[in-house]
Amino acid sequence: MSMVNWFKYASPASFYPLAGKLIPFFSAITAILLAVGLWISFFMAPTDFQQGEGYRIIFVHVPASWMSMFIYCVMAFWSALGFILNTRLSGMMTQALAPTGAMFAFLSLVTGSLWGKPMWGTWWVWDARLTSQLILFFLYLGFLALTSAIDDPRRRDKAGAILSLVGVVNIPIIYFSVIWWNTLHQGATVSMTKAPTMAHTMLMGMLIMALAFWGYTIAIVLKRVRCIILEREIASEWVKKNALE
Amino acid sequence: MGGYGLYVWGSFGICAVAMIIEPIVLNARNQKIRRQVKRQGGQW
C-alpha cells in the first residue's frame, strides 16, 4: 500500500519540483478543453430563442465568475490551514492565487456588463448580485495591496490569511444574492437540486469551458507559487543547489 | 452574431487578452528570479 505523505509536500523545497512537473500536464489539459469548449460555444451550441447569439457570453461569463468565487474559497482554505498547521507553503499558495482570482473577478464584471447592456439595457445596476461581486473584486485588490505593503513574509502571510478568512463571508452572499434579494440578475443556471434550465449542448459547453478555466488556474497558480518560493527562499541551500536543475 | 457581435467578441476578446497576458507577465517574473538565483549561485 502506498500512501502519499502530504506533509512532505508542505515544505517549499519538495513542493517546488512537484509543481514544476504538474504544470505541463495541466497546461495540456487546458489547451484541449479550451479547444473543445470554444468549438461547442460557437459551432455546436444552438441560438437561444430569447437572447439570440448574445447569450454566448455565458461561455466565458459563468466560468470566470465561478473561478473568482472558488479561488477566494481556496485562499480561505489555505489560510485556515496555515493557521492550524503553521506551514510556510500556505501563505505562498494564498498569495499565488490572489492575482488570478482578481483577474477572474474583473473578467466576470466586464463580461457581465457586456451582457447586461444588450439584454437589460444598462452596463451596470447596483443590485445585490452585481454589487457583491464588485465587493469580491475589491477584496482581492485589498488582499494584494495589503500583502504587498508588508515586507516581513510571516506577518504578510498572517495579515493576508486574516483578510481572506474574514472576506470569505462574501462568497455565500454572492451565491445566494439572487435568491435573497430582488435582482435584475437571473437565478442560478445550474443547481444541485434541480434539473439545469438550459439546453444540453449549452450546458456541456459551459461546463467544459469552466473546466478549462480550472486547468488554466491550476497551471498558472503553480507557476506563480514557484516564483514566490524562489523569491522567498533564494538564500537557502536547496535553492542554490537544486532549484535550477 | 445577430447584432450582438460587439458584446460577444468583446467578452471573449477581453478574456483571451487577460489569459494571454497573465502567463507572459509570469514568465518574465520567473526569468527574473531565475537570473537572480543563477547570479547568487555563481557567487557562492
mmCIF file of C-alpha atoms in Angstrom:
data_model
loop_
_atom_site.group_PDB
_atom_site.id
_atom_site.type_symbol
_atom_site.label_atom_id
_atom_site.label_comp_id
_atom_site.label_asym_id
_atom_site.label_seq_id
_atom_site.Cartn_x
_atom_site.Cartn_y
_atom_site.Cartn_z
ATOM 1 C CA MET A 1 0.000 0.000 0.000
ATOM 2 C CA SER A 2 1.436 3.310 -0.985
ATOM 3 C CA MET A 3 0.401 6.375 0.953
ATOM 4 C CA VAL A 4 1.204 9.863 -0.225
ATOM 5 C CA ASN A 5 2.941 11.720 2.520
ATOM 6 C CA TRP A 6 1.145 15.059 2.185
ATOM 7 C CA PHE A 7 3.212 16.717 4.849
ATOM 8 C CA LYS A 8 6.308 16.159 2.768
ATOM 9 C CA TYR A 9 4.851 18.493 0.148
ATOM 10 C CA ALA A 10 4.085 21.164 2.720
ATOM 11 C CA SER A 11 7.758 22.064 2.552
ATOM 12 C CA PRO A 12 8.536 24.513 -0.281
ATOM 13 C CA ALA A 13 11.700 22.579 -1.174
ATOM 14 C CA SER A 14 9.761 19.441 -2.060
ATOM 15 C CA PHE A 15 6.704 21.205 -3.432
ATOM 16 C CA TYR A 16 8.795 23.212 -5.910
ATOM 17 C CA PRO A 17 9.786 20.282 -8.170
ATOM 18 C CA LEU A 18 6.346 18.661 -7.835
ATOM 19 C CA ALA A 19 4.673 21.878 -9.011
ATOM 20 C CA GLY A 20 7.116 22.016 -11.907
ATOM 21 C CA LYS A 21 6.120 18.522 -13.023
ATOM 22 C CA LEU A 22 2.385 19.279 -12.796
ATOM 23 C CA ILE A 23 2.440 22.492 -14.887
ATOM 24 C CA PRO A 24 2.859 20.866 -18.362
ATOM 25 C CA PHE A 25 0.153 18.338 -17.512
ATOM 26 C CA PHE A 26 -2.423 20.990 -16.577
ATOM 27 C CA SER A 27 -1.389 23.232 -19.485
ATOM 28 C CA ALA A 28 -2.042 20.407 -21.945
ATOM 29 C CA ILE A 29 -5.423 19.600 -20.385
ATOM 30 C CA THR A 30 -6.349 23.301 -20.532
ATOM 31 C CA ALA A 31 -5.426 23.559 -24.230
ATOM 32 C CA ILE A 32 -7.577 20.546 -25.121
ATOM 33 C CA LEU A 33 -10.551 21.670 -23.011
ATOM 34 C CA LEU A 34 -10.349 25.219 -24.389
ATOM 35 C CA ALA A 35 -10.334 23.954 -27.974
ATOM 36 C CA VAL A 36 -13.356 21.706 -27.351
ATOM 37 C CA GLY A 37 -15.144 24.343 -25.251
ATOM 38 C CA LEU A 38 -14.705 27.102 -27.830
ATOM 39 C CA TRP A 39 -15.828 24.753 -30.615
ATOM 40 C CA ILE A 40 -19.033 23.976 -28.716
ATOM 41 C CA SER A 41 -19.502 27.660 -27.764
ATOM 42 C CA PHE A 42 -19.501 28.886 -31.346
ATOM 43 C CA PHE A 43 -20.341 25.972 -33.630
ATOM 44 C CA MET A 44 -22.425 23.440 -31.725
ATOM 45 C CA ALA A 45 -24.483 25.346 -29.180
ATOM 46 C CA PRO A 46 -27.793 26.449 -30.728
ATOM 47 C CA THR A 47 -29.004 30.038 -30.907
ATOM 48 C CA ASP A 48 -31.053 30.978 -27.844
ATOM 49 C CA PHE A 49 -34.724 31.589 -28.577
ATOM 50 C CA GLN A 50 -34.841 34.664 -26.324
ATOM 51 C CA GLN A 51 -31.358 36.151 -26.417
ATOM 52 C CA GLY A 52 -30.261 35.127 -29.916
ATOM 53 C CA GLU A 53 -26.491 34.891 -30.282
ATOM 54 C CA GLY A 54 -25.930 37.298 -27.393
ATOM 55 C CA TYR A 55 -26.239 34.557 -24.783
ATOM 56 C CA ARG A 56 -22.890 33.068 -25.947
ATOM 57 C CA ILE A 57 -21.229 35.415 -23.444
ATOM 58 C CA ILE A 58 -22.334 32.795 -20.882
ATOM 59 C CA PHE A 59 -19.457 30.535 -22.002
ATOM 60 C CA VAL A 60 -16.897 32.933 -20.511
ATOM 61 C CA HIS A 61 -19.009 34.878 -18.018
ATOM 62 C CA VAL A 62 -20.133 31.947 -15.871
ATOM 63 C CA PRO A 63 -16.733 30.147 -15.775
ATOM 64 C CA ALA A 64 -14.959 33.421 -14.900
ATOM 65 C CA SER A 65 -17.495 34.172 -12.148
ATOM 66 C CA TRP A 66 -17.288 30.657 -10.694
ATOM 67 C CA MET A 67 -13.491 30.786 -10.699
ATOM 68 C CA SER A 68 -13.449 34.191 -8.996
ATOM 69 C CA MET A 69 -15.583 32.817 -6.139
ATOM 70 C CA PHE A 70 -13.898 29.412 -5.994
ATOM 71 C CA ILE A 71 -10.370 30.865 -5.888
ATOM 72 C CA TYR A 72 -11.324 33.013 -2.900
ATOM 73 C CA CYS A 73 -12.626 29.907 -1.096
ATOM 74 C CA VAL A 74 -9.359 28.107 -1.834
ATOM 75 C CA MET A 75 -7.449 31.110 -0.468
ATOM 76 C CA ALA A 76 -9.511 30.921 2.719
ATOM 77 C CA PHE A 77 -8.849 27.171 2.897
ATOM 78 C CA TRP A 78 -5.070 27.658 2.634
ATOM 79 C CA SER A 79 -5.243 30.483 5.166
ATOM 80 C CA ALA A 80 -7.088 28.284 7.673
ATOM 81 C CA LEU A 81 -4.586 25.509 7.051
ATOM 82 C CA GLY A 82 -1.771 27.982 7.610
ATOM 83 C CA PHE A 83 -3.199 28.961 10.994
ATOM 84 C CA ILE A 84 -3.732 25.356 12.066
ATOM 85 C CA LEU A 85 -0.541 23.726 10.793
ATOM 86 C CA ASN A 86 1.701 26.778 10.632
ATOM 87 C CA THR A 87 3.096 25.757 7.240
ATOM 88 C CA ARG A 88 5.042 28.256 5.162
ATOM 89 C CA LEU A 89 3.582 26.990 1.916
ATOM 90 C CA SER A 90 0.054 28.098 2.887
ATOM 91 C CA GLY A 91 0.824 31.800 2.730
ATOM 92 C CA MET A 92 2.672 31.340 -0.539
ATOM 93 C CA MET A 93 -0.273 29.472 -2.072
ATOM 94 C CA THR A 94 -2.716 32.142 -0.901
ATOM 95 C CA GLN A 95 -0.603 34.872 -2.484
ATOM 96 C CA ALA A 96 -0.162 32.847 -5.680
ATOM 97 C CA LEU A 97 -3.940 32.509 -6.014
ATOM 98 C CA ALA A 98 -4.949 36.132 -5.400
ATOM 99 C CA PRO A 99 -3.871 37.822 -8.682
ATOM 100 C CA THR A 100 -5.647 35.195 -10.800
ATOM 101 C CA GLY A 101 -8.752 35.467 -8.616
ATOM 102 C CA ALA A 102 -8.709 39.240 -9.054
ATOM 103 C CA MET A 103 -8.380 38.785 -12.809
ATOM 104 C CA PHE A 104 -11.394 36.462 -12.962
ATOM 105 C CA ALA A 105 -13.471 38.774 -10.753
ATOM 106 C CA PHE A 106 -12.621 41.609 -13.139
ATOM 107 C CA LEU A 107 -13.474 39.468 -16.188
ATOM 108 C CA SER A 108 -16.745 38.443 -14.556
ATOM 109 C CA LEU A 109 -17.713 42.098 -14.065
ATOM 110 C CA VAL A 110 -16.677 43.180 -17.570
ATOM 111 C CA THR A 111 -18.318 40.269 -19.410
ATOM 112 C CA GLY A 112 -21.401 40.715 -17.223
ATOM 113 C CA SER A 113 -21.509 44.360 -18.170
ATOM 114 C CA LEU A 114 -21.139 43.462 -21.865
ATOM 115 C CA TRP A 115 -24.024 41.050 -21.435
ATOM 116 C CA GLY A 116 -26.172 43.429 -19.409
ATOM 117 C CA LYS A 117 -26.075 46.254 -21.933
ATOM 118 C CA PRO A 118 -27.876 44.453 -24.805
ATOM 119 C CA MET A 119 -30.182 42.335 -22.559
ATOM 120 C CA TRP A 120 -31.093 44.694 -19.711
ATOM 121 C CA GLY A 121 -30.344 47.970 -21.465
ATOM 122 C CA THR A 122 -27.704 49.009 -18.951
ATOM 123 C CA TRP A 123 -23.995 48.391 -18.329
ATOM 124 C CA TRP A 124 -24.438 48.387 -14.572
ATOM 125 C CA VAL A 125 -27.043 48.356 -11.799
ATOM 126 C CA TRP A 126 -26.402 48.492 -8.061
ATOM 127 C CA ASP A 127 -28.261 45.297 -7.365
ATOM 128 C CA ALA A 128 -27.297 42.548 -4.938
ATOM 129 C CA ARG A 129 -25.511 40.143 -7.301
ATOM 130 C CA LEU A 130 -23.504 42.793 -9.131
ATOM 131 C CA THR A 131 -22.606 44.758 -6.015
ATOM 132 C CA SER A 132 -21.475 41.700 -4.029
ATOM 133 C CA GLN A 133 -19.340 40.596 -6.980
ATOM 134 C CA LEU A 134 -17.805 44.078 -7.103
ATOM 135 C CA ILE A 135 -17.026 43.750 -3.388
ATOM 136 C CA LEU A 136 -15.268 40.444 -4.136
ATOM 137 C CA PHE A 137 -13.097 42.259 -6.688
ATOM 138 C CA PHE A 138 -12.283 44.926 -4.070
ATOM 139 C CA LEU A 139 -11.456 42.209 -1.515
ATOM 140 C CA TYR A 140 -8.929 40.774 -3.972
ATOM 141 C CA LEU A 141 -7.449 44.231 -4.568
ATOM 142 C CA GLY A 142 -7.353 44.792 -0.805
ATOM 143 C CA PHE A 143 -5.564 41.478 -0.311
ATOM 144 C CA LEU A 144 -2.993 42.325 -2.984
ATOM 145 C CA ALA A 145 -2.419 45.825 -1.591
ATOM 146 C CA LEU A 146 -2.168 44.604 1.999
ATOM 147 C CA THR A 147 0.256 41.766 1.290
ATOM 148 C CA SER A 148 2.451 43.896 -0.946
ATOM 149 C CA ALA A 149 2.682 46.570 1.771
ATOM 150 C CA ILE A 150 4.177 44.209 4.381
ATOM 151 C CA ASP A 151 7.837 43.272 3.980
ATOM 152 C CA ASP A 152 8.186 40.603 6.644
ATOM 153 C CA PRO A 153 6.935 37.356 4.998
ATOM 154 C CA ARG A 154 5.463 35.828 8.155
ATOM 155 C CA ARG A 155 3.500 38.941 9.072
ATOM 156 C CA ARG A 156 2.439 39.291 5.437
ATOM 157 C CA ASP A 157 1.133 35.702 5.447
ATOM 158 C CA LYS A 158 -0.763 36.280 8.678
ATOM 159 C CA ALA A 159 -2.370 39.551 7.575
ATOM 160 C CA GLY A 160 -3.347 38.044 4.227
ATOM 161 C CA ALA A 161 -4.781 34.975 5.930
ATOM 162 C CA ILE A 162 -6.960 37.078 8.239
ATOM 163 C CA LEU A 163 -8.275 39.135 5.322
ATOM 164 C CA SER A 164 -9.109 36.067 3.226
ATOM 165 C CA LEU A 165 -10.822 34.335 6.154
ATOM 166 C CA VAL A 166 -12.910 37.394 7.004
ATOM 167 C CA GLY A 167 -13.702 38.138 3.355
ATOM 168 C CA VAL A 168 -14.908 34.623 2.573
ATOM 169 C CA VAL A 169 -18.244 35.541 4.209
ATOM 170 C CA ASN A 170 -18.953 37.449 0.988
ATOM 171 C CA ILE A 171 -18.963 34.264 -1.111
ATOM 172 C CA PRO A 172 -22.315 32.839 0.092
ATOM 173 C CA ILE A 173 -23.710 36.375 -0.119
ATOM 174 C CA ILE A 174 -22.827 36.484 -3.835
ATOM 175 C CA TYR A 175 -24.104 32.973 -4.415
ATOM 176 C CA PHE A 176 -27.461 33.421 -2.682
ATOM 177 C CA SER A 177 -27.947 37.073 -3.635
ATOM 178 C CA VAL A 178 -30.245 36.089 -6.500
ATOM 179 C CA ILE A 179 -32.488 34.241 -4.034
ATOM 180 C CA TRP A 180 -32.365 36.583 -1.045
ATOM 181 C CA TRP A 181 -32.989 39.828 -2.882
ATOM 182 C CA ASN A 182 -34.903 41.005 -5.903
ATOM 183 C CA THR A 183 -32.276 41.422 -8.528
ATOM 184 C CA LEU A 184 -32.026 42.009 -12.253
ATOM 185 C CA HIS A 185 -29.573 39.131 -12.484
ATOM 186 C CA GLN A 186 -31.094 35.800 -13.406
ATOM 187 C CA GLY A 187 -31.141 32.896 -10.944
ATOM 188 C CA ALA A 188 -28.667 30.038 -10.855
ATOM 189 C CA THR A 189 -28.365 28.275 -14.205
ATOM 190 C CA VAL A 190 -27.037 25.104 -12.677
ATOM 191 C CA SER A 191 -28.154 23.900 -9.266
ATOM 192 C CA MET A 192 -27.567 20.829 -7.138
ATOM 193 C CA THR A 193 -31.247 20.174 -6.559
ATOM 194 C CA LYS A 194 -32.991 20.997 -9.827
ATOM 195 C CA ALA A 195 -32.511 19.989 -13.441
ATOM 196 C CA PRO A 196 -30.497 22.578 -15.376
ATOM 197 C CA THR A 197 -32.629 25.226 -17.043
ATOM 198 C CA MET A 198 -30.643 25.280 -20.277
ATOM 199 C CA ALA A 199 -30.223 23.179 -23.413
ATOM 200 C CA HIS A 200 -27.930 20.180 -23.067
ATOM 201 C CA THR A 201 -25.287 21.399 -25.545
ATOM 202 C CA MET A 202 -25.188 24.854 -23.959
ATOM 203 C CA LEU A 203 -24.667 23.271 -20.544
ATOM 204 C CA MET A 204 -21.917 20.971 -21.871
ATOM 205 C CA GLY A 205 -20.125 23.905 -23.458
ATOM 206 C CA MET A 206 -20.337 25.945 -20.282
ATOM 207 C CA LEU A 207 -19.073 23.113 -18.079
ATOM 208 C CA ILE A 208 -16.175 22.319 -20.428
ATOM 209 C CA MET A 209 -15.195 25.998 -20.522
ATOM 210 C CA ALA A 210 -15.381 26.034 -16.708
ATOM 211 C CA LEU A 211 -13.060 23.003 -16.559
ATOM 212 C CA ALA A 212 -10.693 24.741 -18.991
ATOM 213 C CA PHE A 213 -10.591 27.787 -16.683
ATOM 214 C CA TRP A 214 -9.866 25.406 -13.782
ATOM 215 C CA GLY A 215 -6.942 23.862 -15.616
ATOM 216 C CA TYR A 216 -5.661 27.310 -16.550
ATOM 217 C CA THR A 217 -5.889 28.461 -12.925
ATOM 218 C CA ILE A 218 -4.077 25.401 -11.573
ATOM 219 C CA ALA A 219 -1.246 25.733 -14.109
ATOM 220 C CA ILE A 220 -0.829 29.480 -13.606
ATOM 221 C CA VAL A 221 -1.012 29.296 -9.801
ATOM 222 C CA LEU A 222 1.593 26.516 -9.687
ATOM 223 C CA LYS A 223 3.810 28.640 -11.910
ATOM 224 C CA ARG A 224 3.356 31.673 -9.664
ATOM 225 C CA VAL A 225 3.912 29.742 -6.449
ATOM 226 C CA ARG A 226 7.209 28.512 -7.901
ATOM 227 C CA CYS A 227 8.243 32.130 -8.463
ATOM 228 C CA ILE A 228 7.209 33.052 -4.923
ATOM 229 C CA ILE A 229 9.091 30.067 -3.454
ATOM 230 C CA LEU A 230 12.299 31.089 -5.251
ATOM 231 C CA GLU A 231 11.881 34.750 -4.317
ATOM 232 C CA ARG A 232 11.480 33.889 -0.648
ATOM 233 C CA GLU A 233 13.913 31.035 -0.314
ATOM 234 C CA ILE A 234 16.643 32.460 -2.521
ATOM 235 C CA ALA A 235 19.093 32.459 0.371
ATOM 236 C CA SER A 236 18.521 28.824 1.322
ATOM 237 C CA GLU A 237 20.796 25.911 0.486
ATOM 238 C CA TRP A 238 18.327 23.896 -1.568
ATOM 239 C CA VAL A 239 17.666 26.804 -3.927
ATOM 240 C CA LYS A 240 21.389 27.295 -4.514
ATOM 241 C CA LYS A 241 21.896 23.614 -5.178
ATOM 242 C CA ASN A 242 18.758 22.270 -6.829
ATOM 243 C CA ALA A 243 16.262 24.860 -7.947
ATOM 244 C CA LEU A 244 17.645 25.425 -11.435
ATOM 245 C CA GLU A 245 18.092 21.765 -12.293
ATOM 246 C CA MET B 1 -23.687 37.268 -34.212
ATOM 247 C CA GLY B 2 -27.141 38.668 -34.890
ATOM 248 C CA GLY B 3 -26.288 42.230 -33.861
ATOM 249 C CA TYR B 4 -24.562 41.129 -30.658
ATOM 250 C CA GLY B 5 -21.089 40.894 -32.234
ATOM 251 C CA LEU B 6 -19.552 43.737 -30.254
ATOM 252 C CA TYR B 7 -20.714 42.279 -26.931
ATOM 253 C CA VAL B 8 -19.910 38.633 -27.663
ATOM 254 C CA TRP B 9 -16.499 39.261 -29.271
ATOM 255 C CA GLY B 10 -15.754 41.914 -26.670
ATOM 256 C CA SER B 11 -16.359 39.365 -23.889
ATOM 257 C CA PHE B 12 -14.340 36.554 -25.460
ATOM 258 C CA GLY B 13 -11.699 39.060 -26.542
ATOM 259 C CA ILE B 14 -11.058 40.542 -23.118
ATOM 260 C CA CYS B 15 -10.857 37.053 -21.577
ATOM 261 C CA ALA B 16 -8.391 35.969 -24.264
ATOM 262 C CA VAL B 17 -6.250 39.084 -23.753
ATOM 263 C CA ALA B 18 -6.191 38.640 -19.964
ATOM 264 C CA MET B 19 -5.413 34.919 -20.155
ATOM 265 C CA ILE B 20 -2.581 35.549 -22.637
ATOM 266 C CA ILE B 21 -1.032 38.494 -20.775
ATOM 267 C CA GLU B 22 -1.032 36.781 -17.362
ATOM 268 C CA PRO B 23 1.286 33.900 -18.427
ATOM 269 C CA ILE B 24 3.573 36.378 -20.248
ATOM 270 C CA VAL B 25 3.923 38.578 -17.152
ATOM 271 C CA LEU B 26 4.503 35.490 -15.028
ATOM 272 C CA ASN B 27 7.177 34.199 -17.398
ATOM 273 C CA ALA B 28 9.031 37.496 -17.081
ATOM 274 C CA ARG B 29 8.843 37.232 -13.279
ATOM 275 C CA ASN B 30 10.127 33.649 -13.469
ATOM 276 C CA GLN B 31 13.042 34.608 -15.734
ATOM 277 C CA LYS B 32 13.968 37.464 -13.401
ATOM 278 C CA ILE B 33 14.094 35.356 -10.243
ATOM 279 C CA ARG B 34 15.936 32.543 -12.032
ATOM 280 C CA ARG B 35 18.578 35.016 -13.178
ATOM 281 C CA GLN B 36 18.962 36.178 -9.573
ATOM 282 C CA VAL B 37 19.336 32.599 -8.351
ATOM 283 C CA LYS B 38 21.922 31.932 -11.048
ATOM 284 C CA ARG B 39 23.925 35.054 -10.156
ATOM 285 C CA GLN B 40 23.802 34.152 -6.495
ATOM 286 C CA GLY B 41 24.860 30.581 -7.262
ATOM 287 C CA GLY B 42 27.891 31.958 -9.106
ATOM 288 C CA GLN B 43 28.997 33.974 -6.092
ATOM 289 C CA TRP B 44 28.535 31.045 -3.874
#
